[in-house]
PDB file of C-alpha atoms and ligand atoms in Angstrom:
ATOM      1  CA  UNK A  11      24.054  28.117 -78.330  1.00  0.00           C
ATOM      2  CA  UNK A  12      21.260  28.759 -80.668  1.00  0.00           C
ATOM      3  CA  UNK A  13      21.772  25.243 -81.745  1.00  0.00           C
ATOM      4  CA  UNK A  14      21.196  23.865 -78.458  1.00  0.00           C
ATOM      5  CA  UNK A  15      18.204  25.925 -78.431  1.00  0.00           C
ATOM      6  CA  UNK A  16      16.860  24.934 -81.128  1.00  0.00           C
ATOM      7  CA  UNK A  17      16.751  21.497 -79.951  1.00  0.00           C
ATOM      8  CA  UNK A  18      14.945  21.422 -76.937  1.00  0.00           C
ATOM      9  CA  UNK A  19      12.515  23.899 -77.655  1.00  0.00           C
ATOM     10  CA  UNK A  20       8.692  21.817 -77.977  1.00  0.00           C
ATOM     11  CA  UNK A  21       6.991  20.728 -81.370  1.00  0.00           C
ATOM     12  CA  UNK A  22       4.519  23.648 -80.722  1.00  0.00           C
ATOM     13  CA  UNK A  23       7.352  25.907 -81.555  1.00  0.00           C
ATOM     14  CA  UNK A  24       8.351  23.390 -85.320  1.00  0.00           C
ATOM     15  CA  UNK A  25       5.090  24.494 -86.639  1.00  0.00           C
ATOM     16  CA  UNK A  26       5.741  28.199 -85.738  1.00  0.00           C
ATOM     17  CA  UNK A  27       8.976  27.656 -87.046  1.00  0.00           C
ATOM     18  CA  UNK A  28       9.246  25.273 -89.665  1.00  0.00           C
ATOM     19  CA  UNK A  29      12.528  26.051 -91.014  1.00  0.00           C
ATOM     20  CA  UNK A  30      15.010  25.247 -87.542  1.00  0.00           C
ATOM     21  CA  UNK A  31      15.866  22.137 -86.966  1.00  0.00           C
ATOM     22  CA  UNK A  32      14.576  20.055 -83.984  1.00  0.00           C
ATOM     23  CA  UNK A  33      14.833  17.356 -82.279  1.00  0.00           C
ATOM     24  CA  UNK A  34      11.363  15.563 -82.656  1.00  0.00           C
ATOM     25  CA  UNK A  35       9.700  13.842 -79.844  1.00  0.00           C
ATOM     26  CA  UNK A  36       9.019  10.375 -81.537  1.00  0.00           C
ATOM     27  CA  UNK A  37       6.067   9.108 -82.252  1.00  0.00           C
ATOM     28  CA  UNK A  38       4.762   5.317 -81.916  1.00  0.00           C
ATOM     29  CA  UNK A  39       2.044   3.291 -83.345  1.00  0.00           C
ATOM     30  CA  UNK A  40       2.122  -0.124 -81.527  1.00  0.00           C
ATOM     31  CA  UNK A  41       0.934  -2.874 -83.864  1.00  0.00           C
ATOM     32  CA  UNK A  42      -0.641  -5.814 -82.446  1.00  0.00           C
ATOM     33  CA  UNK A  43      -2.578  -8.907 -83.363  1.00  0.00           C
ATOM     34  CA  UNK A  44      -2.155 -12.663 -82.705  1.00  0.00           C
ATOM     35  CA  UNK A  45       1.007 -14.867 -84.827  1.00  0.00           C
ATOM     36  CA  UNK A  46       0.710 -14.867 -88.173  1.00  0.00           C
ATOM     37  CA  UNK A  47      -2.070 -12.168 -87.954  1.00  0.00           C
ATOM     38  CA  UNK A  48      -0.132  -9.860 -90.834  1.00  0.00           C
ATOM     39  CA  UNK A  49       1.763  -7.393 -88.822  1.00  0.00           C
ATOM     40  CA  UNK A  50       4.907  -7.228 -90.395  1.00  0.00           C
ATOM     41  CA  UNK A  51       3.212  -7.709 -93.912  1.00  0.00           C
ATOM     42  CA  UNK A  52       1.084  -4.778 -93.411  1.00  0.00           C
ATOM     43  CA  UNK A  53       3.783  -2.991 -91.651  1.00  0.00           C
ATOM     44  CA  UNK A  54       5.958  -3.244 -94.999  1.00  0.00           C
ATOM     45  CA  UNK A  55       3.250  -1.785 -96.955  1.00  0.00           C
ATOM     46  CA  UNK A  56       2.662   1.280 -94.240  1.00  0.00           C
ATOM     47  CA  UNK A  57       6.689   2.422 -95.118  1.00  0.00           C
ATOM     48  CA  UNK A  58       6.410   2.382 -98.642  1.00  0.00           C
ATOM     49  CA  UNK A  59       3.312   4.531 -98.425  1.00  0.00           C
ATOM     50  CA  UNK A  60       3.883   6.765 -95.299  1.00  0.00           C
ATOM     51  CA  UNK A  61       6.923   8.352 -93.512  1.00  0.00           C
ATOM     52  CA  UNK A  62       7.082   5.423 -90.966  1.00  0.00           C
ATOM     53  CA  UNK A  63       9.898   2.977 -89.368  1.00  0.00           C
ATOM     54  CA  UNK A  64       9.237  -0.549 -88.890  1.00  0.00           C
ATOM     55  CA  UNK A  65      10.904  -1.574 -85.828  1.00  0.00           C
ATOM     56  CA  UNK A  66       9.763  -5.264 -85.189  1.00  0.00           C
ATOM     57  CA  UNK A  67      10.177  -6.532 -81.591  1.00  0.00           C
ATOM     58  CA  UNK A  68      10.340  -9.864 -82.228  1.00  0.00           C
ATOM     59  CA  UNK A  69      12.713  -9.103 -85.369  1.00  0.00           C
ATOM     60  CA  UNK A  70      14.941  -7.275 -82.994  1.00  0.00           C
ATOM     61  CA  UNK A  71      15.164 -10.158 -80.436  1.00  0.00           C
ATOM     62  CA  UNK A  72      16.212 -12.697 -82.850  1.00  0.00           C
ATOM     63  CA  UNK A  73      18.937 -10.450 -84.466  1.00  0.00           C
ATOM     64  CA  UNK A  74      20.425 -10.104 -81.061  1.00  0.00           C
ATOM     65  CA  UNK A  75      20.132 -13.933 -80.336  1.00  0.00           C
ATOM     66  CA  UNK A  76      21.980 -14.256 -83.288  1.00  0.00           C
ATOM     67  CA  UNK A  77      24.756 -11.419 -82.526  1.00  0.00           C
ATOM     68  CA  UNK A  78      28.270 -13.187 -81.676  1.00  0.00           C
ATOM     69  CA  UNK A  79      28.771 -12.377 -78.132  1.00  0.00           C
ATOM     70  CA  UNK A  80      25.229 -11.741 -77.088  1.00  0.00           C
ATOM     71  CA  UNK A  81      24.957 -12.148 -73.063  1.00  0.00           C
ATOM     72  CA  UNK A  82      21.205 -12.295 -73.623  1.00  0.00           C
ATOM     73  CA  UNK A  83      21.253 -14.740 -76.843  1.00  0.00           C
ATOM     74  CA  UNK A  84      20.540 -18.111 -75.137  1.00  0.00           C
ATOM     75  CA  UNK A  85      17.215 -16.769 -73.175  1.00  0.00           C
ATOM     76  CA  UNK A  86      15.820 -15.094 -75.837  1.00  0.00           C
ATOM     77  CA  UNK A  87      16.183 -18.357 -78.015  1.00  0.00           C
ATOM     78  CA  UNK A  88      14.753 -20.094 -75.068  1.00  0.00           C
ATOM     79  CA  UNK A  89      12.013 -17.799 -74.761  1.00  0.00           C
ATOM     80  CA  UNK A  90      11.230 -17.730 -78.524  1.00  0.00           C
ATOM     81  CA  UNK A  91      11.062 -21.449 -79.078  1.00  0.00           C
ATOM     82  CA  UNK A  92       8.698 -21.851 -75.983  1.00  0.00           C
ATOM     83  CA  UNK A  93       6.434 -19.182 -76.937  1.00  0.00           C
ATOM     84  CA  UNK A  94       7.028 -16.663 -74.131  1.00  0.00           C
ATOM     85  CA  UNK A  95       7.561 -12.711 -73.342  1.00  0.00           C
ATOM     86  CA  UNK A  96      11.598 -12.021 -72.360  1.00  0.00           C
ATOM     87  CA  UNK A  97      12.043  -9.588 -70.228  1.00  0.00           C
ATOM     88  CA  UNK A  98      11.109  -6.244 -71.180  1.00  0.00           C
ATOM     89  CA  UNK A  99      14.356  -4.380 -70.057  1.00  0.00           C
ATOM     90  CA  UNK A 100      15.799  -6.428 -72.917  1.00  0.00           C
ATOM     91  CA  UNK A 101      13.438  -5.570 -75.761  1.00  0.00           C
ATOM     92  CA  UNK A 102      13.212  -1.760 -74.308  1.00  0.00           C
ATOM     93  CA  UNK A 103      16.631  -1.823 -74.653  1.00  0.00           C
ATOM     94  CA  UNK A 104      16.746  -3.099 -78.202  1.00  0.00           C
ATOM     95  CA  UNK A 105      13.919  -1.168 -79.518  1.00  0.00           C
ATOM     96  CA  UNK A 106      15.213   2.604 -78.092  1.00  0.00           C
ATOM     97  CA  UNK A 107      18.740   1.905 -79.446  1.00  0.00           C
ATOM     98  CA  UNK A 108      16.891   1.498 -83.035  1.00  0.00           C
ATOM     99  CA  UNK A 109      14.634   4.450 -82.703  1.00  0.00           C
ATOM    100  CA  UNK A 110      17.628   6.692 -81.504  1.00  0.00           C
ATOM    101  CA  UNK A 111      19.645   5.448 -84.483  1.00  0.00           C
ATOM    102  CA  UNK A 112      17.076   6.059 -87.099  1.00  0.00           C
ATOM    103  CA  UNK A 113      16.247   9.677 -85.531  1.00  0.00           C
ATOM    104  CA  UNK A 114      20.443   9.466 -86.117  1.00  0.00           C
ATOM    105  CA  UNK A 115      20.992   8.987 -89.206  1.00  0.00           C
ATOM    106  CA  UNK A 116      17.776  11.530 -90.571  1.00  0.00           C
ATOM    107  CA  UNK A 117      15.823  13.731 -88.267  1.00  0.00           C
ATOM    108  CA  UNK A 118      13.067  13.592 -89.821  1.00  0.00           C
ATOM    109  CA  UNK A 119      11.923  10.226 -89.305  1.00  0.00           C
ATOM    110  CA  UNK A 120      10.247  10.171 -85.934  1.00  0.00           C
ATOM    111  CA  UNK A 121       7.297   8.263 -87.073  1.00  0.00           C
ATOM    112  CA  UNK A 122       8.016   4.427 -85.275  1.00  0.00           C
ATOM    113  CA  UNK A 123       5.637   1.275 -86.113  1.00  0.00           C
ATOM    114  CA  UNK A 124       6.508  -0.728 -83.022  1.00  0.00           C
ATOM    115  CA  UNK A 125       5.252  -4.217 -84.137  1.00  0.00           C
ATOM    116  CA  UNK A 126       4.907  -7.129 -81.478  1.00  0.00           C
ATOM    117  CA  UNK A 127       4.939  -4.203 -78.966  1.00  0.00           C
ATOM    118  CA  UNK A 128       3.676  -4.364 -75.753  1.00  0.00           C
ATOM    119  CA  UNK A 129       2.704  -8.190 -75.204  1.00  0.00           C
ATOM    120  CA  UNK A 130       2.250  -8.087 -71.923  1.00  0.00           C
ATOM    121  CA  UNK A 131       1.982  -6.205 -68.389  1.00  0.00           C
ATOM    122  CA  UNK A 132       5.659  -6.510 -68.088  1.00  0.00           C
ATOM    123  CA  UNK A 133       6.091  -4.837 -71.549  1.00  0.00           C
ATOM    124  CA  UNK A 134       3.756  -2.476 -70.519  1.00  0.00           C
ATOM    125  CA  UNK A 135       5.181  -1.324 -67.571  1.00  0.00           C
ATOM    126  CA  UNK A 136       8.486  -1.668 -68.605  1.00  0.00           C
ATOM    127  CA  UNK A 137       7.525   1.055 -71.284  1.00  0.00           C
ATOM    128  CA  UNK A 138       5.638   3.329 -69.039  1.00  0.00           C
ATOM    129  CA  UNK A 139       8.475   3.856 -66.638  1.00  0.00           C
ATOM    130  CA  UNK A 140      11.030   4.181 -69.072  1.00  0.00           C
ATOM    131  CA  UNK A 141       9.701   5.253 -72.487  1.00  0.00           C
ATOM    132  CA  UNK A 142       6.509   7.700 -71.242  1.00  0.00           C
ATOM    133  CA  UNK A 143       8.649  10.795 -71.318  1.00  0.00           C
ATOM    134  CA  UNK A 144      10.642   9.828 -74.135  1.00  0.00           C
ATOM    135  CA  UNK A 145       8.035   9.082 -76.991  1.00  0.00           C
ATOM    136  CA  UNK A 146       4.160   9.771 -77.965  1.00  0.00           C
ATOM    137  CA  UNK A 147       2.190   6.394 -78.025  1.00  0.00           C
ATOM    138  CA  UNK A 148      -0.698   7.835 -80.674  1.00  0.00           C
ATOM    139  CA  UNK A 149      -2.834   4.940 -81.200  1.00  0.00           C
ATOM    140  CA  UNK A 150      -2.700   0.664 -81.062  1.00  0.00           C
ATOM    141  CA  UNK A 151      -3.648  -0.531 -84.893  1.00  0.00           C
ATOM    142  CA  UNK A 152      -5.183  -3.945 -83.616  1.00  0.00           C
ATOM    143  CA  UNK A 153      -5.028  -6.812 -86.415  1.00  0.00           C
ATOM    144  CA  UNK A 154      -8.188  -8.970 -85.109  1.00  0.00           C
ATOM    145  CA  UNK A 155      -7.482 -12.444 -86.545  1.00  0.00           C
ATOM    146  CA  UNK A 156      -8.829 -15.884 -85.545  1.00  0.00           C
ATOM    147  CA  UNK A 157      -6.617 -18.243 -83.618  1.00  0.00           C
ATOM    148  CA  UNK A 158      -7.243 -21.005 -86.487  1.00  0.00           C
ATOM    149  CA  UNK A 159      -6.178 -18.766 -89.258  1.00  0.00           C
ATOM    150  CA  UNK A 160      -3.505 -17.554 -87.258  1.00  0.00           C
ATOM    151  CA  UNK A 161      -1.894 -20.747 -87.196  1.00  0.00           C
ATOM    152  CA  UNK A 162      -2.749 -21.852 -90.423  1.00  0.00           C
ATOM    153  CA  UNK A 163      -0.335 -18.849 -91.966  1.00  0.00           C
ATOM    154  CA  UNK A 164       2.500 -19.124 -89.455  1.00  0.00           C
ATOM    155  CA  UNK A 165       2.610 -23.132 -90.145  1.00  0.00           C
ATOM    156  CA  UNK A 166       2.601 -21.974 -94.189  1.00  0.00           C
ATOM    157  CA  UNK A 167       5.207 -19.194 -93.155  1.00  0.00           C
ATOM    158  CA  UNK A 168       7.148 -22.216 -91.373  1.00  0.00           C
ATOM    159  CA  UNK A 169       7.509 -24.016 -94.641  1.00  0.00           C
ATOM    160  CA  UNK A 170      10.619 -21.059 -95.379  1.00  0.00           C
ATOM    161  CA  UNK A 171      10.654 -18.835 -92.506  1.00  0.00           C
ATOM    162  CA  UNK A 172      13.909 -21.027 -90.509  1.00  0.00           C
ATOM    163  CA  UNK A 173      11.949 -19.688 -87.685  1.00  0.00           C
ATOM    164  CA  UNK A 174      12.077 -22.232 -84.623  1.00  0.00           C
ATOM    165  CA  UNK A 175       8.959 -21.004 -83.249  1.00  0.00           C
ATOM    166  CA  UNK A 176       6.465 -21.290 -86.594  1.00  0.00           C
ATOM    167  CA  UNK A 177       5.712 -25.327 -85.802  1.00  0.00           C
ATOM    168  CA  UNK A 178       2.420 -26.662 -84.106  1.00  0.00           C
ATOM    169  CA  UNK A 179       3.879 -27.385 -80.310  1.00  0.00           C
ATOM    170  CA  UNK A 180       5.164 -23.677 -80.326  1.00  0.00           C
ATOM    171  CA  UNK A 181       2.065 -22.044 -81.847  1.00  0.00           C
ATOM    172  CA  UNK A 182      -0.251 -23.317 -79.226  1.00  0.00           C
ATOM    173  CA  UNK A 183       2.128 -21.817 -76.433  1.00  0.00           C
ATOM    174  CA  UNK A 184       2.293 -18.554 -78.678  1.00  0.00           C
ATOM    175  CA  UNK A 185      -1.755 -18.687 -79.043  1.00  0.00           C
ATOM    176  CA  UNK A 186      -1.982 -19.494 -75.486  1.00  0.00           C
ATOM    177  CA  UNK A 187       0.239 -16.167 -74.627  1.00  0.00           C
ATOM    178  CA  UNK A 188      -1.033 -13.910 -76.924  1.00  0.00           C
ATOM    179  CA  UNK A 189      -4.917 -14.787 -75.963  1.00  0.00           C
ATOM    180  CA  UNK A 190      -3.600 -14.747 -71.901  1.00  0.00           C
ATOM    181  CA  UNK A 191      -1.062 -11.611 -72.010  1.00  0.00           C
ATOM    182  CA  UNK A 192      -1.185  -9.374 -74.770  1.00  0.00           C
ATOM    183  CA  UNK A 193      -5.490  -9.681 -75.554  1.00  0.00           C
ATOM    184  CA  UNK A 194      -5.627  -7.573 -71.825  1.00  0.00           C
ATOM    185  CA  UNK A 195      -3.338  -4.916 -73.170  1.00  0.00           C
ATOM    186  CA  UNK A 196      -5.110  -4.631 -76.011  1.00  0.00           C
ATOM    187  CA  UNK A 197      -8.192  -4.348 -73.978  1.00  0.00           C
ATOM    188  CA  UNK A 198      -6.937  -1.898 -71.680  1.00  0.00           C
ATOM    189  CA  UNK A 199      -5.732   0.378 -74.178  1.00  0.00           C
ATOM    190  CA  UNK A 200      -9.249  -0.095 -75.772  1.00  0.00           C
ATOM    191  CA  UNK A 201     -10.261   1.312 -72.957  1.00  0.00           C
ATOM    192  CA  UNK A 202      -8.336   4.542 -73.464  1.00  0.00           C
ATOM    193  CA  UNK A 203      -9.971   4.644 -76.585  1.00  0.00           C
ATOM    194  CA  UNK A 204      -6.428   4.499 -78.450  1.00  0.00           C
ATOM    195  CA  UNK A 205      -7.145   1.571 -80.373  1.00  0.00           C
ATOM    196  CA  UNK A 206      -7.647   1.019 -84.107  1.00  0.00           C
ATOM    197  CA  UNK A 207      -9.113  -2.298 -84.792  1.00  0.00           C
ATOM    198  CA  UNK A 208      -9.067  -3.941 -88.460  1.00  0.00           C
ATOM    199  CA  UNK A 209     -10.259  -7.043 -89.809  1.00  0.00           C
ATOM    200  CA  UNK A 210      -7.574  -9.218 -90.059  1.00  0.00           C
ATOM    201  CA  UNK A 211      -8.635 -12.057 -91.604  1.00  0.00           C
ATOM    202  CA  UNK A 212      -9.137 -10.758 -95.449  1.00  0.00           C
ATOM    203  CA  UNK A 213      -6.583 -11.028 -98.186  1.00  0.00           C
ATOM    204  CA  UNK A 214      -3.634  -8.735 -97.672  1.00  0.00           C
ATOM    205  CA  UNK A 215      -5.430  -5.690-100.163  1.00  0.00           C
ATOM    206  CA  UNK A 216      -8.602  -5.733 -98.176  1.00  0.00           C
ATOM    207  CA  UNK A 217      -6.935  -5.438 -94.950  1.00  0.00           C
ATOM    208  CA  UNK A 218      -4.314  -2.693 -96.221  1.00  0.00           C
ATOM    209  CA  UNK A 219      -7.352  -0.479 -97.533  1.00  0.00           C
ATOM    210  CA  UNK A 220      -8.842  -0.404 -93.784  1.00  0.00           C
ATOM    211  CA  UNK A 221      -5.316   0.526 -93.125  1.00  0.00           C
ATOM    212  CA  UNK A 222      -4.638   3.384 -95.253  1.00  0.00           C
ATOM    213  CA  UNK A 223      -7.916   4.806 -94.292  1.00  0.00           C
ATOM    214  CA  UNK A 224      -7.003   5.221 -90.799  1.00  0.00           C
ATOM    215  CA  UNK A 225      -3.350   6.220 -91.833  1.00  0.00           C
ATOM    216  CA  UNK A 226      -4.883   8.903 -93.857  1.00  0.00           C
ATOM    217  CA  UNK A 227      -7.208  10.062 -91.110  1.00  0.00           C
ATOM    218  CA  UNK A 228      -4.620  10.212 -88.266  1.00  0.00           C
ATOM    219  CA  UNK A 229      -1.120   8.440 -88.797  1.00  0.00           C
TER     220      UNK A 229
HETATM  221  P1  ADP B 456       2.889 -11.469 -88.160  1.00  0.00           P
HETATM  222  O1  ADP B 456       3.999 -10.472 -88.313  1.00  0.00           O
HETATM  223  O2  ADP B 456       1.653 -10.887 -87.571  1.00  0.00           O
HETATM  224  O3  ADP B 456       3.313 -12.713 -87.445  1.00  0.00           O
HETATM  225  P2  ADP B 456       3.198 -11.862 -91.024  1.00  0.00           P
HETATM  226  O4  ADP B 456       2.999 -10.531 -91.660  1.00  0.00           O
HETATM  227  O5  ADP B 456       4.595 -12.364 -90.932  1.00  0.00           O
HETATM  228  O6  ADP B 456       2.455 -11.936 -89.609  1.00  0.00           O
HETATM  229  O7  ADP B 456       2.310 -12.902 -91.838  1.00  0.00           O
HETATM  230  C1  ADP B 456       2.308 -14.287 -91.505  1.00  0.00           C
HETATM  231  C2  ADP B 456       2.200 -15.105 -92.776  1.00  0.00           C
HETATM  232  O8  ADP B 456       0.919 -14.933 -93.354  1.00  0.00           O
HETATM  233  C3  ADP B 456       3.206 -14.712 -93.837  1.00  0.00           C
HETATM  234  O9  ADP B 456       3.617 -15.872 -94.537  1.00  0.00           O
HETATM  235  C4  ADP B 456       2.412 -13.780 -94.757  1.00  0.00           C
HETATM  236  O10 ADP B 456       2.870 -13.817 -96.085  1.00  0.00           O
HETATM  237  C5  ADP B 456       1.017 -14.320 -94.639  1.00  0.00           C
HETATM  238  N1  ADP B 456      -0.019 -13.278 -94.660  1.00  0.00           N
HETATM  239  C6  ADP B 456       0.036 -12.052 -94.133  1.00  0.00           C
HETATM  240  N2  ADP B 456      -1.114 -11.388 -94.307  1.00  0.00           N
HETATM  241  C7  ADP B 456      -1.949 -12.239 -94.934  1.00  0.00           C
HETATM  242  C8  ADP B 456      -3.319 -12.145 -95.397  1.00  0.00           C
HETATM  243  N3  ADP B 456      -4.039 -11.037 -95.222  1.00  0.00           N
HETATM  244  N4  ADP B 456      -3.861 -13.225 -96.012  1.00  0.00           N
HETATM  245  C9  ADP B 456      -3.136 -14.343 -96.183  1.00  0.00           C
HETATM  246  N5  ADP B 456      -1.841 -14.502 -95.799  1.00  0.00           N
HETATM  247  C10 ADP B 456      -1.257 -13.469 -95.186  1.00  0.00           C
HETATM  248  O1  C5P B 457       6.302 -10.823 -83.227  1.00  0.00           O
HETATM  249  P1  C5P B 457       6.983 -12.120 -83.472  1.00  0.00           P
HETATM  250  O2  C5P B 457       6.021 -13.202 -83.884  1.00  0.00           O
HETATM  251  O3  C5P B 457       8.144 -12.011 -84.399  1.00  0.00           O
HETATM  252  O4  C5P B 457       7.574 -12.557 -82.053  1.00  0.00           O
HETATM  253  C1  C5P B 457       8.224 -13.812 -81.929  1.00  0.00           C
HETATM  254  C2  C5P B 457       8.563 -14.061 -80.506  1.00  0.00           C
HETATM  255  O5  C5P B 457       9.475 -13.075 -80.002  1.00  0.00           O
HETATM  256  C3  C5P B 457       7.406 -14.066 -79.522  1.00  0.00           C
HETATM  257  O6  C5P B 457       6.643 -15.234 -79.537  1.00  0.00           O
HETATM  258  C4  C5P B 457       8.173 -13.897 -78.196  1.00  0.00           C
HETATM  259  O7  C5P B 457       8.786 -15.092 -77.775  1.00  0.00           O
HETATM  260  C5  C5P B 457       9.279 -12.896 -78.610  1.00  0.00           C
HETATM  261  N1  C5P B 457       8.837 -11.520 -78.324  1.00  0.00           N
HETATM  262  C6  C5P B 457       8.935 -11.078 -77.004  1.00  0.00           C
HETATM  263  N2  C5P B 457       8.529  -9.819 -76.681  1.00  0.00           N
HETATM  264  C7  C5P B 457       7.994  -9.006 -77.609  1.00  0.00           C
HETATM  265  C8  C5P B 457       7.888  -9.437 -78.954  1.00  0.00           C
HETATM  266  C9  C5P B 457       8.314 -10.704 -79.280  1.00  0.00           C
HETATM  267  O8  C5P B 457       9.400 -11.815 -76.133  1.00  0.00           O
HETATM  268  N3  C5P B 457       7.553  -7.804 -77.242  1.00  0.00           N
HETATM  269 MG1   MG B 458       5.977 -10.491 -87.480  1.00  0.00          MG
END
């Protein structure tokens, strides 16, 4: 009974009562920025230095396209190579099973990095009508990158990556989406004044202090 209690009752109530153990609301940082613009780089470095999860969207697509028996493995392949958005009830689907598994496994780890997350309207939505009541979107940390160094990287990270989607026919489709699709959500949420915008272009240390100093200041 008390139990049960204990785990609905709000995170007002943790900080009254630091000792009981709750159930935390989870919190989300999306991370966006164009291909190759150093999300999952910087990403890496934000877990070793604060009490986030990465949860990569486009990571978590291409392990399911890859899982034996996937009903969904042929579109997302489909989608990836060509450069387009699958269907959000798919990622949504992918991304909530991770985030209730890590809250699983240790309680404590609430914090999310939702990288690649949302890309579009459909995205968008799709996490609105689903996801509002479930989690706390706290801010968008915006990786501003040129198009031309964007590519540049991904064709460098194609050199090892196996990925089928870091070659120069794909890239312009993925350019082409990212400036079309996800740009608007990133102005929108701009709007909102929820986004935290860092020069993207620097070496991977520059970019990473502009990082920590808005980690430090609100993550
Ligand atoms: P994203 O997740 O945004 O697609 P990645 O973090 O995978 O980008 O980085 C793309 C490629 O560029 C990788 O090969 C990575 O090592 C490299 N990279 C990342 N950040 C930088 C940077 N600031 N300067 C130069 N190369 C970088
Ligand atoms: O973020 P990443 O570069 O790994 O994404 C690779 C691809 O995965 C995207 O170009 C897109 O085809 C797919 N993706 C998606 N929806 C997302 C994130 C990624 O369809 N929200
Ligand atoms: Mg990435």
């Amino acid at each position: 009974m008390i139990r049960r209690l204990c785990a609905t009752v709000s995170q007002k109530a943790s900080r009254l009562c630091p000792r009981v153990s709750l159930t935390m609301k989870p919190q989300v940082v999306f991370v966006l920025g164009g291909p190759g613009a150093g999300k999952g780089t910087q990403c890496s470095k934000i877990v070793e230095h604060y009490n986030y999860t990465h949860l990569s969207a486009g990571d978590l697509l291409r392990e399911e396209q890859a899982r034996q028996g996937s009903e969904c493995g042929q579109l997302i392949a489909n989608y990836i190579k060509e450069g387009k958005i699958v269907p959000v009830h798919i990622t949504i689907q992918l991304l909530w099973k991770a985030m209730q598994q890590t809250m699983e496994k240790d309680e404590k780890m609430f914090h999310f990095l939702i990288d690649g997350f949302p890309r579009n309207e459909d995205n968008l939505q799709g996490w609105n009508s689903t996801m509002d009541e479930k989690a706390l979107v706290k801010f968008v940390l915006f990786f501003d990158c040129d198009s031309e160094v964007c590519i540049g990287r991904c064709l460098e990270r194609g050199k090892s990556s196996g990925r089928t989607d870091d070659n120069r026919e794909s890239l312009e489709k993925r350019i082409k989406t990212y400036l079309m699709s996800t740009r608007p959500i990133v102005e929108l949420y701009e709007k909102l004044g929820k986004v935290r915008s860092v020069d993207a272009s620097r070496s991977v240390e520059e970019v990473f202090t502009d990082v920590k100093a808005i980690f430090d200041k609100e993550g």
